[in-house]
């Protein structure tokens, strides 16, 4: 079965000709068409040269982009923390302490409740154009609850991350070494069949550098790729550790020294910025310009979770990045598509080119510029995922 999308006013391809360079540039094609066969893109060119197809979707001058790649989310949880958000807006700081509230609610939920809530959020993201989403565990923090969180996450995405080292759960208070042993042993063993990645919240109040290194190293030895929650709440060792361990991504990167920026420059470890978290915690935004000018690869993701960033909207993150983080609209859209793909070490998504996965969105707008120019508006009018129009 083939599908032709034609009469595209502006096609964002992100096609760097497979140069393999870590940091790419947004590329566009005017008056374009895309031919899809099954779940793959097979042809990209001018609309006037388009081949015939079984089905046709006319874009009528609208913009078409790769589906968003949200490389950082925490969708498996129960409950919400709206009162905590309201308290922050009234001046309370965010410390990460509320994570334990969600852990208690998640442990008390049934499998079906967790599955239903995570599926609803995944579908919400998909309707807004997110065709690839990474999903972390991290609100179970016991062998059984981390394993079931990952089992549910795996039903929704191939990009699953074991975050048993999110915080130390209450029953291990004062016994962090024992909890790290649990994470590195039985929990990792049970989680590994359902996880592609391992992550640690490396921050004061969560896990220190030595614990984070131990957990990530044993996870890597078990075959998982590495990612790190780094430098969110203050300066710390997370970014350096991520680069040292060749992590696919250092996430947050809000508080960076010059040494941290230098460490990320030109490396394969992507700096994934999560402006929804700064919005929702009323914190200073990371300086994307500083990273980009230094030569780091930047991705944007939602961090969707009930505490620090309860949004599934990549468009919202793009708008924040442009308005608050000194990114150009082109850089922000690249970071939310091809950048996210780099942060997941994927070369089959985030790009519109022959051979790539047929994940595309049609905007109700003539240009990708409108994603930041028209904030808060649902501009994604069509989503094609795995070659199928939703
Ligand atoms: O990425 N900082 C650590 N984890 C999440 C927040 C989790 C929560 O507050 O529930 C984050 O922001
Ligand atoms: Fe997070």
CSV table of C-alpha atoms and ligand atoms in Angstrom, one decimal:
chain,number,residue,atom,x,y,z
A,1,UNK,CA,0.0,0.0,0.0
A,2,UNK,CA,1.4,3.4,-1.0
A,3,UNK,CA,0.6,6.9,0.2
A,4,UNK,CA,1.6,10.2,-1.6
A,5,UNK,CA,1.6,13.4,0.4
A,6,UNK,CA,1.9,16.2,-2.2
A,7,UNK,CA,1.5,19.9,-2.7
A,8,UNK,CA,3.6,20.5,0.4
A,9,UNK,CA,4.4,24.2,0.8
A,10,UNK,CA,7.4,23.6,3.0
A,11,UNK,CA,8.9,20.2,3.7
A,12,UNK,CA,11.3,20.0,6.6
A,13,UNK,CA,13.6,17.1,5.7
A,14,UNK,CA,16.6,17.4,8.1
A,15,UNK,CA,18.3,15.4,5.4
A,16,UNK,CA,22.1,15.9,5.8
A,17,UNK,CA,22.7,13.2,3.2
A,18,UNK,CA,23.6,10.7,6.0
A,19,UNK,CA,26.9,12.6,6.7
A,20,UNK,CA,26.8,11.2,10.2
A,21,UNK,CA,27.7,14.5,11.7
A,22,UNK,CA,26.5,14.9,15.3
A,23,UNK,CA,25.0,18.3,14.9
A,24,UNK,CA,22.8,18.9,11.9
A,25,UNK,CA,20.9,21.8,10.4
A,26,UNK,CA,17.3,22.1,9.5
A,27,UNK,CA,16.9,21.7,5.8
A,28,UNK,CA,13.7,22.4,3.8
A,29,UNK,CA,12.3,21.8,0.3
A,30,UNK,CA,9.5,23.9,-1.2
A,31,UNK,CA,6.6,22.6,-3.4
A,32,UNK,CA,7.5,19.1,-2.3
A,33,UNK,CA,5.9,15.6,-2.2
A,34,UNK,CA,6.7,12.5,-0.2
A,35,UNK,CA,5.9,8.9,-1.2
A,36,UNK,CA,5.4,6.3,1.4
A,37,UNK,CA,5.3,2.5,1.0
A,38,UNK,CA,4.2,0.5,4.0
A,39,UNK,CA,6.1,2.0,7.0
A,40,UNK,CA,8.9,3.6,5.0
A,41,UNK,CA,9.5,6.8,3.0
A,42,UNK,CA,10.6,5.7,-0.5
A,43,UNK,CA,10.8,9.0,-2.5
A,44,UNK,CA,11.1,12.7,-1.8
A,45,UNK,CA,11.0,15.4,-4.5
A,46,UNK,CA,9.2,18.2,-6.2
A,47,UNK,CA,5.4,17.8,-6.2
A,48,UNK,CA,5.3,18.2,-10.0
A,49,UNK,CA,7.5,15.1,-10.4
A,50,UNK,CA,5.6,12.9,-7.9
A,51,UNK,CA,4.9,9.3,-8.9
A,52,UNK,CA,1.4,7.8,-8.6
A,53,UNK,CA,0.3,6.1,-5.4
A,54,UNK,CA,-2.7,4.1,-4.1
A,55,UNK,CA,-3.7,6.9,-1.8
A,56,UNK,CA,-3.1,10.7,-1.8
A,57,UNK,CA,-3.0,13.3,1.0
A,58,UNK,CA,-2.9,16.8,-0.4
A,59,UNK,CA,-1.1,19.2,1.9
A,60,UNK,CA,-2.5,22.3,0.0
A,61,UNK,CA,0.6,24.5,0.7
A,62,UNK,CA,0.9,23.5,4.3
A,63,UNK,CA,4.2,22.6,6.1
A,64,UNK,CA,5.2,18.9,6.6
A,65,UNK,CA,7.8,17.9,9.2
A,66,UNK,CA,9.3,14.7,10.6
A,67,UNK,CA,7.2,13.5,13.6
A,68,UNK,CA,8.5,14.9,16.9
A,69,UNK,CA,11.0,12.7,18.7
A,70,UNK,CA,10.4,13.1,22.5
A,71,UNK,CA,13.5,11.6,24.0
A,72,UNK,CA,12.7,12.1,27.6
A,73,UNK,CA,9.4,11.3,29.4
A,74,UNK,CA,8.1,9.6,32.6
A,75,UNK,CA,4.7,8.5,31.5
A,76,UNK,CA,4.2,5.5,33.9
A,77,UNK,CA,2.8,6.9,37.1
A,78,UNK,CA,-0.5,7.4,39.1
A,79,UNK,CA,-2.0,10.5,40.6
A,80,UNK,CA,-1.1,14.2,39.9
A,81,UNK,CA,0.6,16.9,42.0
A,82,UNK,CA,-1.4,19.9,41.0
A,83,UNK,CA,-1.3,21.3,44.6
A,84,UNK,CA,2.5,21.1,44.5
A,85,UNK,CA,2.5,23.1,41.2
A,86,UNK,CA,0.2,25.7,42.7
A,87,UNK,CA,2.5,26.0,45.7
A,88,UNK,CA,5.5,26.5,43.4
A,89,UNK,CA,3.7,29.3,41.5
A,90,UNK,CA,3.2,30.9,44.9
A,91,UNK,CA,6.9,30.8,45.6
A,92,UNK,CA,7.8,27.3,46.9
A,93,UNK,CA,11.0,25.9,45.4
A,94,UNK,CA,11.1,22.6,43.5
A,95,UNK,CA,13.4,20.1,45.2
A,96,UNK,CA,12.4,16.7,43.7
A,97,UNK,CA,11.0,15.7,47.1
A,98,UNK,CA,7.5,15.3,45.5
A,99,UNK,CA,8.8,12.3,43.6
A,100,UNK,CA,8.0,10.1,46.6
A,101,UNK,CA,4.4,11.2,46.5
A,102,UNK,CA,4.1,9.8,43.0
A,103,UNK,CA,6.0,6.7,44.1
A,104,UNK,CA,3.3,6.0,46.8
A,105,UNK,CA,0.5,6.6,44.3
A,106,UNK,CA,2.1,4.4,41.6
A,107,UNK,CA,2.7,1.5,44.0
A,108,UNK,CA,-0.9,1.7,45.1
A,109,UNK,CA,-2.2,1.6,41.5
A,110,UNK,CA,-3.2,-1.6,39.6
A,111,UNK,CA,-1.5,-2.6,36.4
A,112,UNK,CA,-4.6,-1.6,34.4
A,113,UNK,CA,-4.7,1.8,36.0
A,114,UNK,CA,-1.1,2.4,35.2
A,115,UNK,CA,-1.5,1.1,31.7
A,116,UNK,CA,-4.6,3.2,31.0
A,117,UNK,CA,-3.0,6.4,32.3
A,118,UNK,CA,0.3,5.9,30.4
A,119,UNK,CA,-1.6,5.0,27.2
A,120,UNK,CA,-3.8,8.1,27.5
A,121,UNK,CA,-0.6,10.3,27.7
A,122,UNK,CA,1.1,8.5,24.9
A,123,UNK,CA,-2.0,9.0,22.7
A,124,UNK,CA,-2.2,12.7,23.7
A,125,UNK,CA,1.5,13.1,22.6
A,126,UNK,CA,0.8,11.2,19.4
A,127,UNK,CA,-2.1,13.5,18.5
A,128,UNK,CA,0.2,16.4,19.0
A,129,UNK,CA,2.8,15.0,16.6
A,130,UNK,CA,5.1,12.9,18.8
A,131,UNK,CA,5.7,9.7,16.8
A,132,UNK,CA,8.7,8.5,18.8
A,133,UNK,CA,8.7,8.7,22.6
A,134,UNK,CA,11.1,7.5,25.2
A,135,UNK,CA,9.4,6.4,28.5
A,136,UNK,CA,11.2,5.9,31.8
A,137,UNK,CA,10.3,3.9,34.9
A,138,UNK,CA,11.3,5.5,38.2
A,139,UNK,CA,8.1,5.8,40.2
A,140,UNK,CA,8.1,2.1,41.3
A,141,UNK,CA,11.5,1.9,43.1
A,142,UNK,CA,11.0,-1.8,44.1
A,143,UNK,CA,11.9,-4.8,42.0
A,144,UNK,CA,8.2,-5.6,41.3
A,145,UNK,CA,7.1,-2.0,40.7
A,146,UNK,CA,10.0,-1.0,38.5
A,147,UNK,CA,9.6,-4.2,36.4
A,148,UNK,CA,5.8,-3.7,35.9
A,149,UNK,CA,6.4,0.0,35.0
A,150,UNK,CA,8.9,-1.0,32.3
A,151,UNK,CA,6.6,-3.8,31.1
A,152,UNK,CA,3.8,-1.3,30.6
A,153,UNK,CA,6.2,1.2,29.0
A,154,UNK,CA,7.4,-1.4,26.6
A,155,UNK,CA,3.9,-2.0,25.4
A,156,UNK,CA,3.8,1.6,24.3
A,157,UNK,CA,7.4,2.2,23.0
A,158,UNK,CA,10.6,0.5,22.1
A,159,UNK,CA,12.5,3.4,23.8
A,160,UNK,CA,12.2,2.4,27.5
A,161,UNK,CA,14.5,3.5,30.2
A,162,UNK,CA,15.2,1.9,33.6
A,163,UNK,CA,15.3,4.7,36.2
A,164,UNK,CA,15.4,2.6,39.4
A,165,UNK,CA,17.9,5.3,40.6
A,166,UNK,CA,15.4,8.1,40.6
A,167,UNK,CA,15.4,8.7,44.4
A,168,UNK,CA,16.0,6.5,47.4
A,169,UNK,CA,12.6,5.2,48.4
A,170,UNK,CA,11.4,5.7,52.0
A,171,UNK,CA,12.0,2.2,53.2
A,172,UNK,CA,15.7,2.6,52.3
A,173,UNK,CA,16.0,6.0,54.0
A,174,UNK,CA,19.5,6.3,55.4
A,175,UNK,CA,20.6,3.1,53.6
A,176,UNK,CA,21.5,4.4,50.2
A,177,UNK,CA,24.3,1.8,49.7
A,178,UNK,CA,21.8,-1.0,50.3
A,179,UNK,CA,19.4,0.6,47.8
A,180,UNK,CA,22.2,1.0,45.2
A,181,UNK,CA,23.0,-2.7,45.6
A,182,UNK,CA,19.4,-3.6,45.0
A,183,UNK,CA,19.3,-1.4,41.9
A,184,UNK,CA,22.6,-2.9,40.6
A,185,UNK,CA,21.5,-6.4,41.3
A,186,UNK,CA,18.0,-7.9,41.4
A,187,UNK,CA,16.2,-4.8,40.1
A,188,UNK,CA,18.5,-4.4,37.1
A,189,UNK,CA,18.3,-8.1,36.4
A,190,UNK,CA,14.4,-8.0,36.4
A,191,UNK,CA,14.3,-4.7,34.4
A,192,UNK,CA,16.8,-5.5,31.7
A,193,UNK,CA,14.4,-7.6,29.4
A,194,UNK,CA,12.1,-4.6,29.2
A,195,UNK,CA,14.6,-1.7,28.9
A,196,UNK,CA,16.8,-0.3,26.2
A,197,UNK,CA,18.4,2.4,28.4
A,198,UNK,CA,19.5,3.0,32.0
A,199,UNK,CA,19.3,6.4,33.7
A,200,UNK,CA,20.2,7.9,37.0
A,201,UNK,CA,19.1,11.1,38.7
A,202,UNK,CA,22.6,12.4,39.6
A,203,UNK,CA,21.8,15.3,41.8
A,204,UNK,CA,22.2,16.5,45.5
A,205,UNK,CA,19.3,14.7,47.3
A,206,UNK,CA,19.2,11.9,44.8
A,207,UNK,CA,22.4,9.9,43.8
A,208,UNK,CA,26.0,11.2,44.0
A,209,UNK,CA,28.7,10.7,41.4
A,210,UNK,CA,30.1,7.4,42.8
A,211,UNK,CA,26.7,5.8,43.1
A,212,UNK,CA,25.6,7.1,39.6
A,213,UNK,CA,28.9,5.8,38.1
A,214,UNK,CA,28.4,2.3,39.7
A,215,UNK,CA,24.8,2.0,38.5
A,216,UNK,CA,25.4,3.2,35.0
A,217,UNK,CA,28.5,1.0,34.6
A,218,UNK,CA,26.7,-2.1,35.7
A,219,UNK,CA,23.7,-1.2,33.5
A,220,UNK,CA,26.0,-0.7,30.5
A,221,UNK,CA,27.6,-4.1,31.2
A,222,UNK,CA,24.1,-5.6,31.1
A,223,UNK,CA,23.7,-4.2,27.6
A,224,UNK,CA,21.7,-1.0,28.3
A,225,UNK,CA,22.6,2.3,26.8
A,226,UNK,CA,23.4,5.2,29.1
A,227,UNK,CA,21.5,8.4,29.8
A,228,UNK,CA,21.8,10.8,32.8
A,229,UNK,CA,19.5,13.3,34.6
A,230,UNK,CA,22.3,15.9,35.0
A,231,UNK,CA,22.7,19.4,36.4
A,232,UNK,CA,19.0,20.1,36.8
A,233,UNK,CA,18.9,21.7,40.2
A,234,UNK,CA,22.5,22.9,40.5
A,235,UNK,CA,26.0,22.4,39.4
A,236,UNK,CA,27.3,18.9,39.8
A,237,UNK,CA,29.1,15.9,38.2
A,238,UNK,CA,26.3,14.6,36.0
A,239,UNK,CA,27.3,16.1,32.7
A,240,UNK,CA,31.0,15.1,33.1
A,241,UNK,CA,29.9,11.6,34.0
A,242,UNK,CA,27.6,11.4,31.1
A,243,UNK,CA,30.4,12.3,28.7
A,244,UNK,CA,32.9,10.0,30.4
A,245,UNK,CA,30.5,7.0,30.0
A,246,UNK,CA,29.6,8.0,26.4
A,247,UNK,CA,26.0,8.5,27.4
A,248,UNK,CA,23.6,9.0,24.5
A,249,UNK,CA,22.3,12.0,26.4
A,250,UNK,CA,22.8,14.3,29.4
A,251,UNK,CA,19.4,15.6,30.2
A,252,UNK,CA,18.4,19.0,31.8
A,253,UNK,CA,21.8,20.7,31.6
A,254,UNK,CA,20.4,23.7,33.3
A,255,UNK,CA,23.4,24.6,35.5
A,256,UNK,CA,26.6,24.2,33.5
A,257,UNK,CA,30.1,25.4,34.1
A,258,UNK,CA,32.4,26.3,31.2
A,259,UNK,CA,34.0,22.9,31.7
A,260,UNK,CA,30.7,21.2,31.3
A,261,UNK,CA,30.0,23.0,28.1
A,262,UNK,CA,33.4,22.2,26.8
A,263,UNK,CA,32.9,18.5,27.7
A,264,UNK,CA,29.7,18.4,25.6
A,265,UNK,CA,31.2,20.3,22.6
A,266,UNK,CA,31.6,18.1,19.6
A,267,UNK,CA,30.7,14.9,21.5
A,268,UNK,CA,28.1,12.3,20.7
A,269,UNK,CA,26.6,12.9,24.1
A,270,UNK,CA,23.6,15.1,23.3
A,271,UNK,CA,22.5,17.9,25.7
A,272,UNK,CA,18.8,17.3,26.0
A,273,UNK,CA,17.0,20.5,27.3
A,274,UNK,CA,13.6,20.2,28.9
A,275,UNK,CA,12.1,23.7,29.1
A,276,UNK,CA,8.8,22.4,30.4
A,277,UNK,CA,10.6,21.6,33.7
A,278,UNK,CA,11.9,25.2,34.0
A,279,UNK,CA,8.4,26.5,33.1
A,280,UNK,CA,6.7,24.4,35.7
A,281,UNK,CA,9.3,24.8,38.5
A,282,UNK,CA,9.7,28.5,37.8
A,283,UNK,CA,13.4,28.1,37.4
A,284,UNK,CA,15.9,29.8,35.1
A,285,UNK,CA,16.0,28.2,31.6
A,286,UNK,CA,19.1,26.5,30.3
A,287,UNK,CA,21.2,28.6,27.9
A,288,UNK,CA,20.9,26.7,24.6
A,289,UNK,CA,22.8,29.3,22.7
A,290,UNK,CA,25.9,28.8,24.8
A,291,UNK,CA,25.8,25.0,24.1
A,292,UNK,CA,25.1,25.5,20.4
A,293,UNK,CA,27.8,28.1,19.9
A,294,UNK,CA,30.3,25.8,21.6
A,295,UNK,CA,29.4,23.0,19.2
A,296,UNK,CA,27.3,20.7,21.4
A,297,UNK,CA,24.3,18.8,19.9
A,298,UNK,CA,21.1,19.9,21.5
A,299,UNK,CA,17.8,18.0,21.7
A,300,UNK,CA,14.5,19.2,23.1
A,301,UNK,CA,12.1,17.0,25.0
A,302,UNK,CA,9.1,17.3,27.3
A,303,UNK,CA,10.2,15.5,30.5
A,304,UNK,CA,6.4,14.8,30.8
A,305,UNK,CA,5.8,13.8,34.4
A,306,UNK,CA,3.4,14.7,37.1
A,307,UNK,CA,5.8,16.8,39.2
A,308,UNK,CA,8.2,19.0,37.3
A,309,UNK,CA,6.7,19.2,33.8
A,310,UNK,CA,3.2,17.9,33.1
A,311,UNK,CA,3.1,18.6,29.4
A,312,UNK,CA,3.2,16.2,26.5
A,313,UNK,CA,3.5,19.1,23.9
A,314,UNK,CA,6.7,19.3,21.9
A,315,UNK,CA,5.4,22.4,20.2
A,316,UNK,CA,5.2,24.1,23.6
A,317,UNK,CA,8.8,23.1,24.3
A,318,UNK,CA,9.8,24.5,20.9
A,319,UNK,CA,8.1,27.8,21.7
A,320,UNK,CA,9.8,28.1,25.1
A,321,UNK,CA,13.2,27.3,23.6
A,322,UNK,CA,12.8,30.0,21.0
A,323,UNK,CA,11.4,32.6,23.4
A,324,UNK,CA,13.5,31.8,26.5
A,325,UNK,CA,16.6,29.8,25.5
A,326,UNK,CA,18.0,31.8,22.6
A,327,UNK,CA,17.4,29.1,20.0
A,328,UNK,CA,16.3,30.1,16.5
A,329,UNK,CA,13.1,28.4,15.3
A,330,UNK,CA,15.1,26.3,12.9
A,331,UNK,CA,17.4,25.1,15.7
A,332,UNK,CA,14.5,24.3,18.0
A,333,UNK,CA,12.6,22.3,15.4
A,334,UNK,CA,15.7,20.4,14.5
A,335,UNK,CA,16.3,19.7,18.2
A,336,UNK,CA,12.8,18.4,18.6
A,337,UNK,CA,13.1,16.0,15.6
A,338,UNK,CA,16.6,15.1,14.5
A,339,UNK,CA,18.1,16.1,17.8
A,340,UNK,CA,15.8,13.8,19.7
A,341,UNK,CA,16.7,11.0,17.3
A,342,UNK,CA,20.4,11.6,18.0
A,343,UNK,CA,19.7,11.5,21.8
A,344,UNK,CA,18.2,8.1,21.2
A,345,UNK,CA,21.0,7.1,18.8
A,346,UNK,CA,18.4,6.5,16.1
A,347,UNK,CA,18.9,7.2,12.4
A,348,UNK,CA,15.6,6.1,11.1
A,349,UNK,CA,13.4,8.9,12.6
A,350,UNK,CA,13.6,12.7,12.8
A,351,UNK,CA,14.4,12.8,9.1
A,352,UNK,CA,12.3,12.8,5.9
A,353,UNK,CA,14.4,10.9,3.3
A,354,UNK,CA,14.1,7.6,1.4
A,355,UNK,CA,14.6,4.6,3.7
A,356,UNK,CA,13.5,6.4,6.8
A,357,UNK,CA,10.5,5.5,8.9
A,358,UNK,CA,7.2,7.1,7.6
A,359,UNK,CA,6.5,9.3,10.6
A,360,UNK,CA,5.4,12.8,9.5
A,361,UNK,CA,3.2,15.6,10.6
A,362,UNK,CA,1.2,18.1,8.6
A,363,UNK,CA,0.9,21.5,10.2
A,364,UNK,CA,-2.1,23.7,9.8
A,365,UNK,CA,0.4,26.5,8.8
A,366,UNK,CA,2.6,27.3,5.8
A,367,UNK,CA,5.9,27.0,7.7
A,368,UNK,CA,7.6,25.3,10.7
A,369,UNK,CA,8.1,28.9,12.0
A,370,UNK,CA,4.5,28.9,13.1
A,371,UNK,CA,5.3,26.4,15.9
A,372,UNK,CA,7.0,29.1,17.9
A,373,UNK,CA,5.1,32.0,16.3
A,374,UNK,CA,1.7,30.7,17.3
A,375,UNK,CA,2.3,29.3,20.8
A,376,UNK,CA,-0.5,27.3,22.5
A,377,UNK,CA,-2.3,26.5,19.3
A,378,UNK,CA,-2.6,22.9,18.2
A,379,UNK,CA,-1.1,23.3,14.7
A,380,UNK,CA,-0.6,19.6,14.0
A,381,UNK,CA,-3.5,18.7,11.8
A,382,UNK,CA,-2.5,15.3,10.4
A,383,UNK,CA,-0.2,12.7,11.9
A,384,UNK,CA,1.2,9.8,9.8
A,385,UNK,CA,2.8,7.1,12.0
A,386,UNK,CA,4.5,4.0,10.6
A,387,UNK,CA,3.0,4.9,7.2
A,388,UNK,CA,-0.6,5.0,8.6
A,389,UNK,CA,-2.5,8.3,8.8
A,390,UNK,CA,-4.2,8.6,12.3
B,1,LIG,O1,13.2,14.9,35.2
B,1,LIG,N1,14.4,15.3,38.2
B,1,LIG,C1,14.0,14.2,38.2
B,1,LIG,N2,13.0,13.6,37.7
B,1,LIG,C2,11.9,14.3,37.0
B,1,LIG,C3,11.0,14.9,38.0
B,1,LIG,C4,10.2,13.9,38.7
B,1,LIG,C5,9.1,14.5,39.6
B,1,LIG,O2,9.2,15.6,40.1
B,1,LIG,O3,8.2,13.7,39.8
B,1,LIG,C6,12.5,15.3,36.1
B,1,LIG,O4,12.3,16.5,36.2
B,2,LIG,FE1,13.1,13.6,33.8
